[in-house]
CSV table of C-alpha atoms in Angstrom, one decimal:
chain,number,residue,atom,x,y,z
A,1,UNK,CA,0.0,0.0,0.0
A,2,UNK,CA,1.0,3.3,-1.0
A,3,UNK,CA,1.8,5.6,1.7
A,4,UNK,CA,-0.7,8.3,2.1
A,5,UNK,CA,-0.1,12.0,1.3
A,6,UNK,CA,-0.3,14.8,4.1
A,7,UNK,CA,-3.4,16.7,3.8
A,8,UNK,CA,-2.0,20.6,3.7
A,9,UNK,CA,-3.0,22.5,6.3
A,10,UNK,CA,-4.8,25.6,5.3
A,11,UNK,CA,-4.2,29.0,6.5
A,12,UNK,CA,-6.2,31.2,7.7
A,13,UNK,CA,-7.2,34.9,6.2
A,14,UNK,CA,-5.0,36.7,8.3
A,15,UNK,CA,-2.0,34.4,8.1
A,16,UNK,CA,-1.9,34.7,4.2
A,17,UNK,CA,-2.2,38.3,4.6
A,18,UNK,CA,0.6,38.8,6.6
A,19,UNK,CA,2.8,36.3,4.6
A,20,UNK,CA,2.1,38.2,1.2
A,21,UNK,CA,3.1,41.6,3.2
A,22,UNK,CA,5.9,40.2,3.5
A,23,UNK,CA,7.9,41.9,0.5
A,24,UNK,CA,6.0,44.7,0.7
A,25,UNK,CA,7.9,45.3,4.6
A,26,UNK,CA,10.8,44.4,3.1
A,27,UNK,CA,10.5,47.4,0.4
A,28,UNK,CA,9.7,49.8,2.7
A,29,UNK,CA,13.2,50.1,3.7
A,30,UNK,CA,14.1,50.9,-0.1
A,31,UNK,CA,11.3,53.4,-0.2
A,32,UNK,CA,12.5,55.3,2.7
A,33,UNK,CA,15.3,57.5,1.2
A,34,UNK,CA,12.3,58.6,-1.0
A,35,UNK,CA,9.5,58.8,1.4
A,36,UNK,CA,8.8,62.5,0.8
A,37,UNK,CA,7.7,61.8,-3.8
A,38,UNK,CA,6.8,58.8,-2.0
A,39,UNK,CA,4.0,60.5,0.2
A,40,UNK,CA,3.3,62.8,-2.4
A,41,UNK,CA,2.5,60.1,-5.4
A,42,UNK,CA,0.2,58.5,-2.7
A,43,UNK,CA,-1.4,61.9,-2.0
A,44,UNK,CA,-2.1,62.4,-5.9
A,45,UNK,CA,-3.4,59.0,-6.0
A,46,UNK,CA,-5.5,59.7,-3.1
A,47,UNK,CA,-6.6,63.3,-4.9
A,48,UNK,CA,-7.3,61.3,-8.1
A,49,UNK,CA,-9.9,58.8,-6.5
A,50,UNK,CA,-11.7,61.8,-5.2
A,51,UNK,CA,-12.0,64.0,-7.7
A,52,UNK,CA,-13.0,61.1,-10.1
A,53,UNK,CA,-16.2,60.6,-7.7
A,54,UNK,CA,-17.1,63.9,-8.5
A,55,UNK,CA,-17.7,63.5,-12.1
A,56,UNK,CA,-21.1,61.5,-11.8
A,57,UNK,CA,-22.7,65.0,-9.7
A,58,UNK,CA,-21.3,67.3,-12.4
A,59,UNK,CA,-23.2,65.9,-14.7
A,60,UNK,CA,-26.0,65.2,-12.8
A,61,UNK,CA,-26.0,69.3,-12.4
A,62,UNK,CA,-25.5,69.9,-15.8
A,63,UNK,CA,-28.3,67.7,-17.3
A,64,UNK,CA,-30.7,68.9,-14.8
A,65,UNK,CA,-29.7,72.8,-15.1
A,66,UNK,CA,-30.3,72.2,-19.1
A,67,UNK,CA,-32.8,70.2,-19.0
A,68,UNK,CA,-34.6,70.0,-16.2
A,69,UNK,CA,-34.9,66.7,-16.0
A,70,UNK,CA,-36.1,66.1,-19.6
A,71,UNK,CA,-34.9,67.0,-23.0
A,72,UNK,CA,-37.6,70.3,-24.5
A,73,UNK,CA,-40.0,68.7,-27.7
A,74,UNK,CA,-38.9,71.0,-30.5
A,75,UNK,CA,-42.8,71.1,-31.3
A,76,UNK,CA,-43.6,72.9,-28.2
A,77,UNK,CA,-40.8,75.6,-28.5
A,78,UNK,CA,-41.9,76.5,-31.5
A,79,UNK,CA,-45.0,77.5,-30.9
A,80,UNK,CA,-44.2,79.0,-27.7
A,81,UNK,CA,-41.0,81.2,-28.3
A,82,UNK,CA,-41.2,82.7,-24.9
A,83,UNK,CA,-40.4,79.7,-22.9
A,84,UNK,CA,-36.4,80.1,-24.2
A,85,UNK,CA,-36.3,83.0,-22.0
A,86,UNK,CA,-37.4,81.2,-19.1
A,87,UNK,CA,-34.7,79.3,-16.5
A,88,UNK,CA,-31.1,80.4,-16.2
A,89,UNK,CA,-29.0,82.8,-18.1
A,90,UNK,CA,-26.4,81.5,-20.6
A,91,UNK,CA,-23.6,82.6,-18.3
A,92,UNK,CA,-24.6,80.0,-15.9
A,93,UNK,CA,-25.2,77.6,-18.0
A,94,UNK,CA,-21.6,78.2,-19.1
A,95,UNK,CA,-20.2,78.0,-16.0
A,96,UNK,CA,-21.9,75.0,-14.6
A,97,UNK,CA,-20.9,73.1,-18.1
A,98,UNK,CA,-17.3,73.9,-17.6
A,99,UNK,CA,-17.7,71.9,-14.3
A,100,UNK,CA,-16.8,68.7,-16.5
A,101,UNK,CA,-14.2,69.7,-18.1
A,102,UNK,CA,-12.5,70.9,-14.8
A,103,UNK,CA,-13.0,67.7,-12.9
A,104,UNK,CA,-11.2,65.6,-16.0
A,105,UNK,CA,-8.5,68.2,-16.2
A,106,UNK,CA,-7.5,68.0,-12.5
A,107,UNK,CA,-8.5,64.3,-12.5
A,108,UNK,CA,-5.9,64.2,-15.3
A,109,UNK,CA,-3.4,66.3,-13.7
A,110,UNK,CA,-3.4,64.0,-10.3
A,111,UNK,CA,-3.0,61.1,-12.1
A,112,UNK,CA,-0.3,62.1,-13.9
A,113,UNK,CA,1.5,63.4,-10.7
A,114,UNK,CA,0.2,59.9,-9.4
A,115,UNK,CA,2.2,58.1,-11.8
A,116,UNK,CA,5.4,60.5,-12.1
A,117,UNK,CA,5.7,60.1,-8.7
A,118,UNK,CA,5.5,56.4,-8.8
A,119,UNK,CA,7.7,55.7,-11.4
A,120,UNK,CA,10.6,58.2,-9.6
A,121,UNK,CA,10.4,56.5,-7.1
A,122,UNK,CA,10.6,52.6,-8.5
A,123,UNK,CA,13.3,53.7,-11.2
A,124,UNK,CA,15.2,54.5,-7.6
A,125,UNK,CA,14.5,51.6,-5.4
A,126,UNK,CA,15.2,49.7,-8.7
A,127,UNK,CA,18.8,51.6,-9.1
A,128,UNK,CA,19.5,50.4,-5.5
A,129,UNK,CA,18.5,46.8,-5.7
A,130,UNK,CA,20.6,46.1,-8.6
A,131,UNK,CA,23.4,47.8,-7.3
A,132,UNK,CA,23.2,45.5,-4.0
A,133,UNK,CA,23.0,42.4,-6.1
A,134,UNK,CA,26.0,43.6,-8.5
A,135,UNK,CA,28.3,44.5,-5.1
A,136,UNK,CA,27.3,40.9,-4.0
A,137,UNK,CA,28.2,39.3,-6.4
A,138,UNK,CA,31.4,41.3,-7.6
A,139,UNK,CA,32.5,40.1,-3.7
A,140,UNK,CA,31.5,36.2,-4.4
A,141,UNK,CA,33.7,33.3,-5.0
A,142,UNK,CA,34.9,31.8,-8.3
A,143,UNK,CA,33.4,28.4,-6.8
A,144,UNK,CA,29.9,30.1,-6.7
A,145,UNK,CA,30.4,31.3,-10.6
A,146,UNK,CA,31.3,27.9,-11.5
A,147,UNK,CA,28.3,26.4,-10.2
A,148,UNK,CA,25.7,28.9,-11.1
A,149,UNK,CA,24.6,29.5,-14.7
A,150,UNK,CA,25.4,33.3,-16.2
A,151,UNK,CA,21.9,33.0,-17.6
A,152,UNK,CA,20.2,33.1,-14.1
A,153,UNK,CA,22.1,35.6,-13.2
A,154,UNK,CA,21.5,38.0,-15.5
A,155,UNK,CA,18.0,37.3,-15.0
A,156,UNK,CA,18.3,37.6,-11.1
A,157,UNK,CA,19.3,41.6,-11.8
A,158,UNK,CA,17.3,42.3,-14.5
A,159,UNK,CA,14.1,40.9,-15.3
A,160,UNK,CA,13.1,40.0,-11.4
A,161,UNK,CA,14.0,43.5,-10.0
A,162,UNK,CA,11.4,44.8,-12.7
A,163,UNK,CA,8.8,42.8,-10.9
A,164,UNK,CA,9.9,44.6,-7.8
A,165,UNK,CA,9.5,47.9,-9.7
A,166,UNK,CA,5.9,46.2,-10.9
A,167,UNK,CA,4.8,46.3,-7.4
A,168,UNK,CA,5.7,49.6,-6.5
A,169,UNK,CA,4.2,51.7,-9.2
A,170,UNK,CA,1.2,49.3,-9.9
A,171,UNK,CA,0.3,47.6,-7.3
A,172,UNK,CA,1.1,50.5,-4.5
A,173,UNK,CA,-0.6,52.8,-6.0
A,174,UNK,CA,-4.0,51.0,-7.2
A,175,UNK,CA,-3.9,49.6,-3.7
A,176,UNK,CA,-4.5,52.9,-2.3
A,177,UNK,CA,-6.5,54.9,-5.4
A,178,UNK,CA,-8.7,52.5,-6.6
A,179,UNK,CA,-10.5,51.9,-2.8
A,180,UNK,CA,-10.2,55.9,-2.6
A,181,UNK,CA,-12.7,56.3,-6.4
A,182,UNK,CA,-14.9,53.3,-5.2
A,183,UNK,CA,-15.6,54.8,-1.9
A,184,UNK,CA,-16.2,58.1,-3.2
A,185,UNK,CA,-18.3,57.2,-6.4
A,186,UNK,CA,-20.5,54.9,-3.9
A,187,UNK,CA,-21.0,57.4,-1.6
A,188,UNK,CA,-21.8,59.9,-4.2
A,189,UNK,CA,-24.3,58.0,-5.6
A,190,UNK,CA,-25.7,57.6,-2.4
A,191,UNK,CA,-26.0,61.4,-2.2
A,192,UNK,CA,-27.8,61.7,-5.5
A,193,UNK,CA,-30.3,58.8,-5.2
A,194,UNK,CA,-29.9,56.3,-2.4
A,195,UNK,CA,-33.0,54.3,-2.8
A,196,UNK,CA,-32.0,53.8,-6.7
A,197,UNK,CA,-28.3,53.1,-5.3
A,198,UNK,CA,-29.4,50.8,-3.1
A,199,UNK,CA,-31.6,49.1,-5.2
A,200,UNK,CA,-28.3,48.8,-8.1
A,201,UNK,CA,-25.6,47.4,-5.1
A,202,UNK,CA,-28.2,44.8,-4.0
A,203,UNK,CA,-29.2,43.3,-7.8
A,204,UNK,CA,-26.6,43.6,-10.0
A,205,UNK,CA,-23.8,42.3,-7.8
């Protein structure tokens, strides 16, 4: 009879949490001599997520400032002229349309500072890893270059530092924006029509 095979013990929740966090520890020491772009890619993110939630009440203001809540039947306008002199003045109507293309401009702007800031700040942490792993190595034995392949090595310092530059400007940053927009938008949302809101979180999920 064949011996049986362990059954693998499963973690739990927090346990895997705090294993995958791991790295992400260990890169904090990289990011500190560039804590202050660091801080301030974060804070862009955190700009972007809110100003993005805003886009959904702009237009709710615009379509209901123009419209009124329904488009005007050409038929009826024509036979009553007056009725384009009633409801705001162009001016307004100006200014509450520019609302829109505002929010996309700074929402543009902060995620472009978002990402500048990121990448800096990878490109540097990136710098100092390899730099580490070329000392390292430079200081090793000719026993451990006979035994290791050139191949690995080269792919040691190149291609698996880039997915430590991955995680930084990727994964740090949507880790901290994305929950930043969906918060926002949600609550938003919930501003403009919570019963409707409601209704959409409950079904379509």
């Amino acid at each position: 009879m064949s011996d049986a095979k362990p059954v693998k013990k499963k973690q739990s929740f927090w346990k895997t949490l705090r294993a995958a966090s791991g790295p992400y520890r260990r890169l904090l020491g990289y990011i500190k001599p560039y804590k202050a772009r660091f801080i301030v890619g974060l804070l862009l993110g955190f700009a972007y997520g809110g100003v993005s939630s805003l886009l959904p009440l702009a237009i709710s203001r615009v379509t209901g400032t123009i419209f009124h809540g329904a488009a005007p039947n050409p038929t009826d306008l024509r036979s009553n002229l007056g009725a384009l002199d009633t409801g705001p003045k162009i001016n307004s109507i100006v200014l509450i349309c520019l609302a829109i293309p505002a929010i996309m401009t700074l929402r543009s702007l902060c995620s472009y500072g978002n990402t500048y800031c990121m990448q800096w700040v990878s490109n540097k942490v990136v710098t100092d890893i390899r730099g580490q792993l070329f000392n390292k190595m430079v200081r090793s034995s000719m026993d451990f270059f006979n035994k290791m392949r050139s191949g690995l090595l080269i792919s040691r310092i190149t291609n698996e530092t880039r997915v430590v530059q991955m995680a930084l400007t990727a994964v740090s940053s949507d880790i901290f924006k994305q929950p930043v927009l969906i918060i926002g938008a949600i609550s938003v949302l919930f501003l403009m029509d919570w019963k409707f809101t409601l209704i959409t979180l409950v079904l379509f999920p």
